[in-house]
PDB file of C-alpha atoms in Angstrom:
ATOM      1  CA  UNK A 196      31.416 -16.521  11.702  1.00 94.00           C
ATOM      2  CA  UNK A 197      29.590 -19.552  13.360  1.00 97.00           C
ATOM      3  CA  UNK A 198      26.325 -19.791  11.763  1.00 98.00           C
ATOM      4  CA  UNK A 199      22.947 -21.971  13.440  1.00 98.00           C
ATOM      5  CA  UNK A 200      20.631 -22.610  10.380  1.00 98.00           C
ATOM      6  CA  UNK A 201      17.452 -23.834  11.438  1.00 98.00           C
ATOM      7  CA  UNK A 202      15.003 -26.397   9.098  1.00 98.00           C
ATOM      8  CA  UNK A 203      11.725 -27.637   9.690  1.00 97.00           C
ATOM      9  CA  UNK A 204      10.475 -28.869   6.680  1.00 96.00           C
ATOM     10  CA  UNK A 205       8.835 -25.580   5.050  1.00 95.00           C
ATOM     11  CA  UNK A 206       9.787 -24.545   1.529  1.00 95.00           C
ATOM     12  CA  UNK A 207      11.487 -21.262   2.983  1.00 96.00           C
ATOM     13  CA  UNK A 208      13.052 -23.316   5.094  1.00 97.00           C
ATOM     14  CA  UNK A 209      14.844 -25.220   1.871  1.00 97.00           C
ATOM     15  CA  UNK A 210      15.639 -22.153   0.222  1.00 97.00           C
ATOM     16  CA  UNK A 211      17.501 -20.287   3.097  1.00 97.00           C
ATOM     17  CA  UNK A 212      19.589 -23.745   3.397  1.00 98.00           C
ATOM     18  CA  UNK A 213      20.236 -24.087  -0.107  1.00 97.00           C
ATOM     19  CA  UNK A 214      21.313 -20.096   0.201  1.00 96.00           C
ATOM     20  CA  UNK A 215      23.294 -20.561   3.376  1.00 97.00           C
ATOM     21  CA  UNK A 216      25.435 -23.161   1.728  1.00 97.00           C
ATOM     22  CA  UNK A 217      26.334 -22.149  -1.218  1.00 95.00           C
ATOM     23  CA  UNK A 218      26.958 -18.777   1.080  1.00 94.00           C
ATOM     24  CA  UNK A 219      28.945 -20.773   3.399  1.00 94.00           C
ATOM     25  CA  UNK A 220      31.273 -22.526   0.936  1.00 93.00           C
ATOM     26  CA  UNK A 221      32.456 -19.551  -0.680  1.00 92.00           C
ATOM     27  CA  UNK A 222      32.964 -17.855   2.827  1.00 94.00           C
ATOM     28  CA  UNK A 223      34.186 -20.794   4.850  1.00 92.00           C
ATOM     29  CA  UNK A 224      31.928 -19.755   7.431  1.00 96.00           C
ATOM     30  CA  UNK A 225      31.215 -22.215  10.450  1.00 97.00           C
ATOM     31  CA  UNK A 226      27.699 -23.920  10.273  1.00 97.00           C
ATOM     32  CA  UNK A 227      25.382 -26.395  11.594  1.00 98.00           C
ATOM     33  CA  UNK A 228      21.973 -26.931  10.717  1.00 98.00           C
ATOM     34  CA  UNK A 229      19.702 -27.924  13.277  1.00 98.00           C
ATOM     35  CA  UNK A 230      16.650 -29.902  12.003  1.00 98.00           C
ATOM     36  CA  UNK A 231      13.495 -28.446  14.200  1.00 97.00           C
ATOM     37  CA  UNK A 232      10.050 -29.749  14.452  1.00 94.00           C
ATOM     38  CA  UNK A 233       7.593 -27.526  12.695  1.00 94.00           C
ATOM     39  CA  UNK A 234       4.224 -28.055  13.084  1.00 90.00           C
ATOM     40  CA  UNK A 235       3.004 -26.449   9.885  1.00 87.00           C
ATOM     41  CA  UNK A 236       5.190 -28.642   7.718  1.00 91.00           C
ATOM     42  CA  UNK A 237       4.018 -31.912   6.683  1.00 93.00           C
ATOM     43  CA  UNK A 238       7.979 -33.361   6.462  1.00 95.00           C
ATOM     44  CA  UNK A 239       8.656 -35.996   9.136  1.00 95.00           C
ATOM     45  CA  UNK A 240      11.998 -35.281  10.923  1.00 95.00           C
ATOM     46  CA  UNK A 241      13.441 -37.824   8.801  1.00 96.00           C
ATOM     47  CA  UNK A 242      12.446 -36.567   5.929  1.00 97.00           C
ATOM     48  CA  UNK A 243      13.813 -33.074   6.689  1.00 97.00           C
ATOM     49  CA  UNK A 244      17.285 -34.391   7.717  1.00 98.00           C
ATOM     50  CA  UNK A 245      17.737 -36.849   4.515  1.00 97.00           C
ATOM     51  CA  UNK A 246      16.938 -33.592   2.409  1.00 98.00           C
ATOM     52  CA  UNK A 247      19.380 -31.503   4.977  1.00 98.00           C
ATOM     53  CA  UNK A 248      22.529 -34.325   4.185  1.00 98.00           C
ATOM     54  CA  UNK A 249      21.284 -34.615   0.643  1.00 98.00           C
ATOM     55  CA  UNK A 250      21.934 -30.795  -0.066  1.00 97.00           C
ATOM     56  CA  UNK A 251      25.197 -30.841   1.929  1.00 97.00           C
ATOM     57  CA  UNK A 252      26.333 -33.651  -0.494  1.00 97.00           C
ATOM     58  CA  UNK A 253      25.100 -31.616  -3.270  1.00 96.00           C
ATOM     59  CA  UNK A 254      27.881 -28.710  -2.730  1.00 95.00           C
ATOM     60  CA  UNK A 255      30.564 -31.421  -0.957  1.00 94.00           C
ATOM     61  CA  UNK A 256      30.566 -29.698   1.988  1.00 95.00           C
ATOM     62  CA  UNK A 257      30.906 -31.332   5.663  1.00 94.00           C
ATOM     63  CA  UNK A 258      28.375 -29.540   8.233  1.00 95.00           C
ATOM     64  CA  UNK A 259      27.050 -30.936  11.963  1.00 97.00           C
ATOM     65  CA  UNK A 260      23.216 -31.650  11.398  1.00 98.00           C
ATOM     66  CA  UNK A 261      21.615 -31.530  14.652  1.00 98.00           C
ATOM     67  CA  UNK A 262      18.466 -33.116  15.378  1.00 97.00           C
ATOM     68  CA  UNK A 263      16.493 -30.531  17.703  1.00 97.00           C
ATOM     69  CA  UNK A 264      13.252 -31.704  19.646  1.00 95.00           C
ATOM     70  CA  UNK A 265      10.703 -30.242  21.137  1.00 95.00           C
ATOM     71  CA  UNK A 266       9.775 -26.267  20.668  1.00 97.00           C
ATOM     72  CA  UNK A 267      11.434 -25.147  17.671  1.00 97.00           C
ATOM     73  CA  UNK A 268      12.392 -21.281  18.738  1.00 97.00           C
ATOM     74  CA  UNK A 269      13.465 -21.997  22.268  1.00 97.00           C
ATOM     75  CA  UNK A 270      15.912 -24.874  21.077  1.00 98.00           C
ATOM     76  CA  UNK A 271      17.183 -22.876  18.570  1.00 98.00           C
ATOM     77  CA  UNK A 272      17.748 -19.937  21.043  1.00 98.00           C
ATOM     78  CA  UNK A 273      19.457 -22.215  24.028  1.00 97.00           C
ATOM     79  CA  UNK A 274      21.448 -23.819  21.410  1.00 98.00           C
ATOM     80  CA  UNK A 275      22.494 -20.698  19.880  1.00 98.00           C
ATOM     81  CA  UNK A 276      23.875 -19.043  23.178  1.00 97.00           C
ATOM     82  CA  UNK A 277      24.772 -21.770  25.010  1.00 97.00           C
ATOM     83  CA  UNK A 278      27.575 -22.824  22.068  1.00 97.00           C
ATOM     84  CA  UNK A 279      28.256 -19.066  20.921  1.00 97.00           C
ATOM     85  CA  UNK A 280      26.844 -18.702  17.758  1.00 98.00           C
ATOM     86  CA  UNK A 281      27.049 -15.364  15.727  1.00 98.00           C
ATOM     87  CA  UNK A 282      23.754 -15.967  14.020  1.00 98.00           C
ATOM     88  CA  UNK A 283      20.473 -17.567  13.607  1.00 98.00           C
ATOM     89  CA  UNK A 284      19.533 -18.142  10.091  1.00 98.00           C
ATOM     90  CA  UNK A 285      15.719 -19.219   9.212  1.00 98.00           C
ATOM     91  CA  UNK A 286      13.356 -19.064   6.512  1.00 97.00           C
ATOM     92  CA  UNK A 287      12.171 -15.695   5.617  1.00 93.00           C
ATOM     93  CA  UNK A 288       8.641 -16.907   5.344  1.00 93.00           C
ATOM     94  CA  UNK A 289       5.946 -17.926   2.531  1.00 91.00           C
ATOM     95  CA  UNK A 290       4.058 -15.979  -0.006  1.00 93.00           C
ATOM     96  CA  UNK A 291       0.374 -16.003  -0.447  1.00 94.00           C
ATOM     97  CA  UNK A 292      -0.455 -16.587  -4.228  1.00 95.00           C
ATOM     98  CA  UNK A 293      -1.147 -12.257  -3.800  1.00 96.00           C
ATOM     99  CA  UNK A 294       2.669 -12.001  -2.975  1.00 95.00           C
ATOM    100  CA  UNK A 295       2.133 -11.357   0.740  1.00 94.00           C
ATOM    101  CA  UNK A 296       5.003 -12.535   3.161  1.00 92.00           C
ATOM    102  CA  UNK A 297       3.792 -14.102   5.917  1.00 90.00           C
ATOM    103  CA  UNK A 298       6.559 -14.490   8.364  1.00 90.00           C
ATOM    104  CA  UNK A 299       6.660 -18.578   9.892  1.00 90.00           C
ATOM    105  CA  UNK A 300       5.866 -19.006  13.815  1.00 90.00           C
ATOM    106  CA  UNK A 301       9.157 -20.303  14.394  1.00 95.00           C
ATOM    107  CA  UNK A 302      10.967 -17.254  12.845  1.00 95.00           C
ATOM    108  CA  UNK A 303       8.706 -14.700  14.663  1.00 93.00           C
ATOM    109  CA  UNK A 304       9.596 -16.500  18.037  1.00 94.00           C
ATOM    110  CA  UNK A 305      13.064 -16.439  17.426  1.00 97.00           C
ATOM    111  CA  UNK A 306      12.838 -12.290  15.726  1.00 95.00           C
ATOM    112  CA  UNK A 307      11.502 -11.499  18.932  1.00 93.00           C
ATOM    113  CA  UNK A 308      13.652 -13.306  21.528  1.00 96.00           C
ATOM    114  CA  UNK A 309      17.209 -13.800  20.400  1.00 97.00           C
ATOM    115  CA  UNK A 310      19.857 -12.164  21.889  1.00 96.00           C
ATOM    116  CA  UNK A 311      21.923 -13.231  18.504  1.00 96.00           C
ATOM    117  CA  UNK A 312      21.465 -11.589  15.305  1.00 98.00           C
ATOM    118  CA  UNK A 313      18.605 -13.413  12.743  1.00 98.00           C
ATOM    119  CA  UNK A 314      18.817 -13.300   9.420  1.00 98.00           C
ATOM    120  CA  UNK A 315      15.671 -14.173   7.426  1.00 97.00           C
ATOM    121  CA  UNK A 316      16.546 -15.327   4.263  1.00 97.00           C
ATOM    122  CA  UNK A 317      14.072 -14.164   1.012  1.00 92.00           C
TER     123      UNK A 317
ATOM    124  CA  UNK B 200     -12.024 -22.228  11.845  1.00 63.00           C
ATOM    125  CA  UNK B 201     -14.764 -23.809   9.818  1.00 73.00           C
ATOM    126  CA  UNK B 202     -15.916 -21.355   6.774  1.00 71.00           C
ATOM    127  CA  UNK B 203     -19.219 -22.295   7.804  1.00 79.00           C
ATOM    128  CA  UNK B 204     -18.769 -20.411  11.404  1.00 87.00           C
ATOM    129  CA  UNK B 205     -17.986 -17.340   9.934  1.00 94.00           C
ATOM    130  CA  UNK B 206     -19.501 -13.903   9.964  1.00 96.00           C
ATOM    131  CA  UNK B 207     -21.485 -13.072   6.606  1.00 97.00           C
ATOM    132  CA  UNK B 208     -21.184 -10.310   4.358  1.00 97.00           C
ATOM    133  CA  UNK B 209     -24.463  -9.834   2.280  1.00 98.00           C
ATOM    134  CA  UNK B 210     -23.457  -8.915  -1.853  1.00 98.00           C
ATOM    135  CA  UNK B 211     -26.983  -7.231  -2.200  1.00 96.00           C
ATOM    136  CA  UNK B 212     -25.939  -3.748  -1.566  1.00 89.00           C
ATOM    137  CA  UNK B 213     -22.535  -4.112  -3.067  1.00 96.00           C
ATOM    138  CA  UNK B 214     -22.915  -1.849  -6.685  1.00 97.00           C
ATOM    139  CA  UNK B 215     -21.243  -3.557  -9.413  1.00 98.00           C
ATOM    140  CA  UNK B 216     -18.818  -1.284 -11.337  1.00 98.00           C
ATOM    141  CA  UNK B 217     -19.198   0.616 -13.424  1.00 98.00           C
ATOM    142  CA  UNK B 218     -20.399   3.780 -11.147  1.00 98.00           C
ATOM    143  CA  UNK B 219     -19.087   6.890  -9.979  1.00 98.00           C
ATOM    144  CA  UNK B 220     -19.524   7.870  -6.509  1.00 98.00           C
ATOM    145  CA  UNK B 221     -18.768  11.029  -4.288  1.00 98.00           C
ATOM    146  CA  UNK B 222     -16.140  10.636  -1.755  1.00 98.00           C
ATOM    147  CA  UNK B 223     -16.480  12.189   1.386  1.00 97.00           C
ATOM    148  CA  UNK B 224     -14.001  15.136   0.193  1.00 97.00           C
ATOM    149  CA  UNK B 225     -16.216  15.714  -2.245  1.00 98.00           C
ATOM    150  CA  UNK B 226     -14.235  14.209  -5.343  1.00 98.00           C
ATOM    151  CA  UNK B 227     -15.943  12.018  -8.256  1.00 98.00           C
ATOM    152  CA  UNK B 228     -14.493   9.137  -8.001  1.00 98.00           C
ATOM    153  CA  UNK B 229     -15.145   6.865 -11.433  1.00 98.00           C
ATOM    154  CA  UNK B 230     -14.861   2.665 -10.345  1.00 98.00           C
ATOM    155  CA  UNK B 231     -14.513  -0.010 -12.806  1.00 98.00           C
ATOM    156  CA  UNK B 232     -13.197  -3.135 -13.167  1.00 98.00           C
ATOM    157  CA  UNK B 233      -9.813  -3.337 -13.331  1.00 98.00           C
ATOM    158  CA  UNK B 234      -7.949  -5.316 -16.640  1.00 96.00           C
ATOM    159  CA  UNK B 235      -5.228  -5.895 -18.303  1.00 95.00           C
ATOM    160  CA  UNK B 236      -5.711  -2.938 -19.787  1.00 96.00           C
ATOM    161  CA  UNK B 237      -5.083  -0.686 -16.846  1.00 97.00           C
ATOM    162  CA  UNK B 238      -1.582  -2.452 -16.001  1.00 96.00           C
ATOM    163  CA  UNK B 239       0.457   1.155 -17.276  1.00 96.00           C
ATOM    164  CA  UNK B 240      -2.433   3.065 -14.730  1.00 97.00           C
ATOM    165  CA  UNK B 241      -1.476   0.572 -11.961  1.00 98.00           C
ATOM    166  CA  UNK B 242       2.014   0.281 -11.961  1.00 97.00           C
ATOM    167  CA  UNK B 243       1.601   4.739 -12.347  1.00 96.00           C
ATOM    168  CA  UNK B 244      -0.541   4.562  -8.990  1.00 98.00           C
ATOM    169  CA  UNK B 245       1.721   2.011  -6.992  1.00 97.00           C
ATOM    170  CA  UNK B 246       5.081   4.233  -7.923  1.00 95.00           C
ATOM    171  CA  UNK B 247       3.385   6.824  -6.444  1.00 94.00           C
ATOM    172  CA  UNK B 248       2.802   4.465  -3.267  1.00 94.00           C
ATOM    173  CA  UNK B 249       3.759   5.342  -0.001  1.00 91.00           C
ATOM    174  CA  UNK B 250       6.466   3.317   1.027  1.00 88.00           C
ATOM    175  CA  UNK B 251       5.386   3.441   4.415  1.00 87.00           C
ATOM    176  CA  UNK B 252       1.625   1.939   3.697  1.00 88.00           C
ATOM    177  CA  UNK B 253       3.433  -1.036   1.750  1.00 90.00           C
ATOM    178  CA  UNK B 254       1.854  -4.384   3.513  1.00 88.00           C
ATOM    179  CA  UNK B 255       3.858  -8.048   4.335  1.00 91.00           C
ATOM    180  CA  UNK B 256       6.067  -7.490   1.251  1.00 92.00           C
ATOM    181  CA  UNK B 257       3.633  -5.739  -1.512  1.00 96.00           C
ATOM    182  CA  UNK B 258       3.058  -3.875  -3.579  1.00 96.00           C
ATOM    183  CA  UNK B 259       6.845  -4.437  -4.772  1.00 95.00           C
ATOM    184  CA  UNK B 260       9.065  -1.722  -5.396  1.00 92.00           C
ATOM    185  CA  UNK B 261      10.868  -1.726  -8.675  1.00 92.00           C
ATOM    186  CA  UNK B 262       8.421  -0.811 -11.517  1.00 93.00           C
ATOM    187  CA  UNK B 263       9.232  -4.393 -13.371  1.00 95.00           C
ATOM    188  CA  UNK B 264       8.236  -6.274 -10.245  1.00 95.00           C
ATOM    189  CA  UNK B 265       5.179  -4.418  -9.838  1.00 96.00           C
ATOM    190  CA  UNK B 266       4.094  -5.149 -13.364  1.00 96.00           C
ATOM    191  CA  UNK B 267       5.253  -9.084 -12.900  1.00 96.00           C
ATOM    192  CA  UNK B 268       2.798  -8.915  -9.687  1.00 97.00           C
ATOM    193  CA  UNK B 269      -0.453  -7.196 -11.223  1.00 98.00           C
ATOM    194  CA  UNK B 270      -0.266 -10.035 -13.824  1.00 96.00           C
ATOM    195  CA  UNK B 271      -0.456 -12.510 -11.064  1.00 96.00           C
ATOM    196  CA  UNK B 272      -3.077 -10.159  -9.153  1.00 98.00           C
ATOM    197  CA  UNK B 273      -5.300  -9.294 -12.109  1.00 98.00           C
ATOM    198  CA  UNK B 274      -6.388 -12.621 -12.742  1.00 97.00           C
ATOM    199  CA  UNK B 275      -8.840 -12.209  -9.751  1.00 98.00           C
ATOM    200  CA  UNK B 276     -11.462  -9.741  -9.235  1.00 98.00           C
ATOM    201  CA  UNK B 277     -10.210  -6.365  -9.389  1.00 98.00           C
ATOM    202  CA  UNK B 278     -11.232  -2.970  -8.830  1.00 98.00           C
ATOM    203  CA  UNK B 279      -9.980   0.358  -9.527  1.00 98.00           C
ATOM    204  CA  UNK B 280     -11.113   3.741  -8.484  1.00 98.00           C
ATOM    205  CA  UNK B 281      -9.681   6.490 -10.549  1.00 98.00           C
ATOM    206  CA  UNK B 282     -10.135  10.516  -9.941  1.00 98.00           C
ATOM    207  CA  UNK B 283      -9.378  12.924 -12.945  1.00 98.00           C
ATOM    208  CA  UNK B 284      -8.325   9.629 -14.988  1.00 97.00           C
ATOM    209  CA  UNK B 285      -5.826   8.569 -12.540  1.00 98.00           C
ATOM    210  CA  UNK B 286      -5.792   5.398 -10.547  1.00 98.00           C
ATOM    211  CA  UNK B 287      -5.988   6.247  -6.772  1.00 98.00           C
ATOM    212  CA  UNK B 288      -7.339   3.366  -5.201  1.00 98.00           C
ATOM    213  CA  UNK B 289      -7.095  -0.493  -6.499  1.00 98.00           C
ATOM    214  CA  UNK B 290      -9.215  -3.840  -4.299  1.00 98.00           C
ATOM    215  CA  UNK B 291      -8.625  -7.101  -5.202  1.00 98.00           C
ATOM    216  CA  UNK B 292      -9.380 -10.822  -4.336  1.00 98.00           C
ATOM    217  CA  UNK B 293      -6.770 -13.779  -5.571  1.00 98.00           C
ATOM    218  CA  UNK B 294      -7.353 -17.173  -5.420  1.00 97.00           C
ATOM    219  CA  UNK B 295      -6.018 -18.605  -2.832  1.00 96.00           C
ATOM    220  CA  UNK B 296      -6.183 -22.311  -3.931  1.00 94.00           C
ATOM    221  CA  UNK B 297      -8.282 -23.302  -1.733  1.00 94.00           C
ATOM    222  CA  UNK B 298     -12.095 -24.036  -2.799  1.00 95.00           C
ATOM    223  CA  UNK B 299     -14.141 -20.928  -3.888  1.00 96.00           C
ATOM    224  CA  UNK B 300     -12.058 -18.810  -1.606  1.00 97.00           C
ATOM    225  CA  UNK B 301     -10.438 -15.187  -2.499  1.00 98.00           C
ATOM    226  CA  UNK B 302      -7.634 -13.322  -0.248  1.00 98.00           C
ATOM    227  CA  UNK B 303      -8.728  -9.746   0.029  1.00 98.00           C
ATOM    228  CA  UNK B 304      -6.247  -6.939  -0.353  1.00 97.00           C
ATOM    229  CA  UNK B 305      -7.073  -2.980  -0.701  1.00 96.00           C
ATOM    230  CA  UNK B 306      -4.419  -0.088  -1.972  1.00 96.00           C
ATOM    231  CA  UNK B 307      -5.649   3.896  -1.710  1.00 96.00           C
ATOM    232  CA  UNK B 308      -3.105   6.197  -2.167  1.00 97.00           C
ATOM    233  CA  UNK B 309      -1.915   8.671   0.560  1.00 95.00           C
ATOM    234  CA  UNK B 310      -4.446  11.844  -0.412  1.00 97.00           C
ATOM    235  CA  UNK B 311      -7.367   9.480  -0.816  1.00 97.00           C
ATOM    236  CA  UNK B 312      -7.327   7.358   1.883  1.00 95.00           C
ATOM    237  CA  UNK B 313      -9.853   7.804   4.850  1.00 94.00           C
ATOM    238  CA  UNK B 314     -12.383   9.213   2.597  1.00 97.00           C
ATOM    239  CA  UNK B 315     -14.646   5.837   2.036  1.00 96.00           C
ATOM    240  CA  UNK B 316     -13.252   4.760  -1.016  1.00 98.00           C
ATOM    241  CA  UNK B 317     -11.479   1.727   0.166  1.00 97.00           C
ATOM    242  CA  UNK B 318     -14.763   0.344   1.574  1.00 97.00           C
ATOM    243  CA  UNK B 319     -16.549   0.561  -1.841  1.00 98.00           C
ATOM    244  CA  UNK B 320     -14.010  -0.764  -3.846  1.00 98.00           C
ATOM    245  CA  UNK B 321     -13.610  -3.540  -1.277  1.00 98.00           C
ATOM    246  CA  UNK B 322     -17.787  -4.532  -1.661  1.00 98.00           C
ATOM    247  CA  UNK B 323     -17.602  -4.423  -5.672  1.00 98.00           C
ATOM    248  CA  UNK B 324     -15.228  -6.774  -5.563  1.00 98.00           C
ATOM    249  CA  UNK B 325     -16.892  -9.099  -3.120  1.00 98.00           C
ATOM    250  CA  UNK B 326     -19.612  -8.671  -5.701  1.00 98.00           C
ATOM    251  CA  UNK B 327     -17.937  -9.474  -8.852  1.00 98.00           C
ATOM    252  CA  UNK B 328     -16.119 -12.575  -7.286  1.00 98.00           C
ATOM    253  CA  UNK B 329     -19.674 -13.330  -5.451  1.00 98.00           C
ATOM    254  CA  UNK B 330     -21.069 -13.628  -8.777  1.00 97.00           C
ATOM    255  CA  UNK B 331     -18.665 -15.933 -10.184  1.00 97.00           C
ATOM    256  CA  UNK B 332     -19.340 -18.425  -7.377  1.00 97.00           C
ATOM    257  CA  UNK B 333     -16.916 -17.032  -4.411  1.00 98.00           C
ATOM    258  CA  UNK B 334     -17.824 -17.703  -1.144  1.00 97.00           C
ATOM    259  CA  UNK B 335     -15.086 -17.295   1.316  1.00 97.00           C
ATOM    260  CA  UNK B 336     -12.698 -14.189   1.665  1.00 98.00           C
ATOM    261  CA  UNK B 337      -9.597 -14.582   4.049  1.00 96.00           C
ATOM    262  CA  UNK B 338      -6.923 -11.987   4.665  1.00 96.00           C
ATOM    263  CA  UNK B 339      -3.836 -11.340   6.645  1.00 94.00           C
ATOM    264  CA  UNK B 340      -2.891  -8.128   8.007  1.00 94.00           C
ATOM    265  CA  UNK B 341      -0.112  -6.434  10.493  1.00 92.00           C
ATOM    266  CA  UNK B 342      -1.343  -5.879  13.945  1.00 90.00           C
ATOM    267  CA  UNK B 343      -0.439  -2.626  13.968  1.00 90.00           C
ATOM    268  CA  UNK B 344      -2.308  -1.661  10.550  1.00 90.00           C
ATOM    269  CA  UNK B 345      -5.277  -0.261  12.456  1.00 90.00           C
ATOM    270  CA  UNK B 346      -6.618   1.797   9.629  1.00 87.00           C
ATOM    271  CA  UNK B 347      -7.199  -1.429   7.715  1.00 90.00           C
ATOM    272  CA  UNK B 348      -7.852  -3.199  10.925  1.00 94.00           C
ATOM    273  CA  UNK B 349     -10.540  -1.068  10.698  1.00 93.00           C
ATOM    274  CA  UNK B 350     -12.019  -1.385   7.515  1.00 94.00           C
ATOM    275  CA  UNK B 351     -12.273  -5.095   7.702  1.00 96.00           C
ATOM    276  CA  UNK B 352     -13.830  -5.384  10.989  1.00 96.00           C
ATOM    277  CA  UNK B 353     -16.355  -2.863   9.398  1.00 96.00           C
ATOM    278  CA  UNK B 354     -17.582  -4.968   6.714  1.00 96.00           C
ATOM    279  CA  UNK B 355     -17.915  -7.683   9.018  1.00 97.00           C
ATOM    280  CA  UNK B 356     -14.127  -9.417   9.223  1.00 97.00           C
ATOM    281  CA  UNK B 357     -13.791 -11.422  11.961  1.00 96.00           C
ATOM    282  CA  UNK B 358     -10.447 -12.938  13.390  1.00 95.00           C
ATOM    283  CA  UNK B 359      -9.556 -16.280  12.856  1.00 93.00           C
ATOM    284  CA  UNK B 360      -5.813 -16.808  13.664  1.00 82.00           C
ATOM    285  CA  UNK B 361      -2.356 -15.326  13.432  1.00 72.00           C
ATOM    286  CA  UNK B 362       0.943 -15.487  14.917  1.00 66.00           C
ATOM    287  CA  UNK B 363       2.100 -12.405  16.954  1.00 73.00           C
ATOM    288  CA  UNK B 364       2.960 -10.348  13.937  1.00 83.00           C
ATOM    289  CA  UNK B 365      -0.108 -11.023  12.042  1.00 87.00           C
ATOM    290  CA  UNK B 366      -3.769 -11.312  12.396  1.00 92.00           C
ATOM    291  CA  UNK B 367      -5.809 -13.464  10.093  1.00 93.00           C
ATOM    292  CA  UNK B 368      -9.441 -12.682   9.276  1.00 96.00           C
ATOM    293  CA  UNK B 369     -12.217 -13.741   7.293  1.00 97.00           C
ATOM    294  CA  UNK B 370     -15.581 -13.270   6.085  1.00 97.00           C
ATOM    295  CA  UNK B 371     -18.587 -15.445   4.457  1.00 97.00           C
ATOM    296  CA  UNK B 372     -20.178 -13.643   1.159  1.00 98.00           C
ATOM    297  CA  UNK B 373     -23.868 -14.525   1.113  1.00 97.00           C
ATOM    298  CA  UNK B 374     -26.802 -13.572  -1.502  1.00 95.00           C
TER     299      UNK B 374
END
């Protein structure tokens, strides 16, 4: 399976890549994590991508990091058809201190326009 | 949106538990502040939870993740109606880290819901956190929640943002 994993910064967003790779090394699924401008994260693109290489180092595994600019959800989308992919995986979204989910813009955009499947990882 | 600009909800009317009131079903519904003490009454009302009334993720499922969340939950300002002894109907505010300001969340069961109760139990706790120096209450909800939609816009919510899935209100408590 060829797998688009999107990160913007957000602390969901961390988690589902963290999740994705140790996923994707004991699968040997194909994936490449596009780094995405979110504007609710406070991470320069920089800063997101160091983090991104740092965690692929972390469980030795060789991925294409892709530097995405522009609006997050359509990139992901156009990217995600144009070169096939079999999924879009994102950030399942943050919890109030109550425990309510609240689902990230960039997610909801790409829930409710993706022709590919999108997993939301919690 | 600045707090400031918000709509105001005045505490003055708002009884302070403990009461009893008649819902409009005609049941005695007994309200009082909700403690550590009620956690085994809680966790008994939200297994008997409608799955289908559960909101953005709570209250959890599995009995040992619903008492892990009222820990986190009852160290706001919490509320609990309870008819014949049992707990039917639970409001509370949580800190949300931000200064003086509570996120508002309201649980009736099935049988008891559209019969006023939510609405009281949301005003005593908008008095009990009012009198501890609370301000600001915000709140998310699904758009297509339109009984608690409802509710909020009642006591005076007023939108402030959301996505598409969401909408995010607040309210301003005032003397």
């Amino acid at each position: 399976m060829k797998k688009l994993l999107g990160v913007g910064g957000s602390q969901d967003s961390f988690t589902a890549l963290e999740r994705t790779l140790q996923r994707v090394r004991n699968t040997g699924d194909e994936v490449v994590v596009a780094v995405v401008d979110n504007p609710e994260s406070t991470l320069s693109a920089d800063e997101v991508e160091d983090r991104v290489r740092r965690a692929l180092e972390d469980v030795e595994l060789e991925a294409e990091v892709r530097r995405l600019e522009g609006h997050a959800g359509s990139g992901l989308l156009e990217l995600a058809e144009a070169e096939g992919f079999d999924e879009i995986v994102l950030g399942g979204g943050r919890r109030s201190n109550m425990g309510k989910i609240r689902v990230g813009e960039i997610a909801e955009f790409v829930v409710l326009n993706s022709r590919v499947s999108v997993k939301l990882v919690r | 949106m600045n707090p400031e600009d918000l709509p105001t909800y005045s505490v003055a009317d708002a009884d302070r538990p403990p009461y009893s009131l008649e819902d409009r079903e005609g049941r005695t519904i007994d309200v009082g502040v909700a403690t550590g003490a009620d956690v085994s009454d809680l966790v008994e009302m939200y297994e008997r939870f409608d799955p289908a009334d559960r909101a953005q993720g709570i209250p959890p499922v599995r009995p040992d993740e619903i008492h892990r969340w009222l820990e986190v939950v009852l160290e706001g300002y919490n509320v609990v109606g309870r008819h014949d002894g049992d707990a039917v109907a639970h409001s509370m505010l949580v800190d949300t880290g931000e200064v003086d300001t509570c996120e508002l969340a309201i649980f009736v069961l099935q049988p008891y819901q559209g019969a006023g109760i939510g609405t009281r139990l949301v005003e005593s706790a908008f008095g009990l956190a009012y009198d501890d120096g609370v301000t600001a209450i915000w709140l998310t909800v699904e758009r297509w929640n339109h009984a608690a939609i409802r509710l909020y816009r009642k006591l005076g919510f007023q939108e402030t943002g959301g996505g598409g899935m969401e909408l995010e209100m607040g309210l301003r408590l005032t003397e």
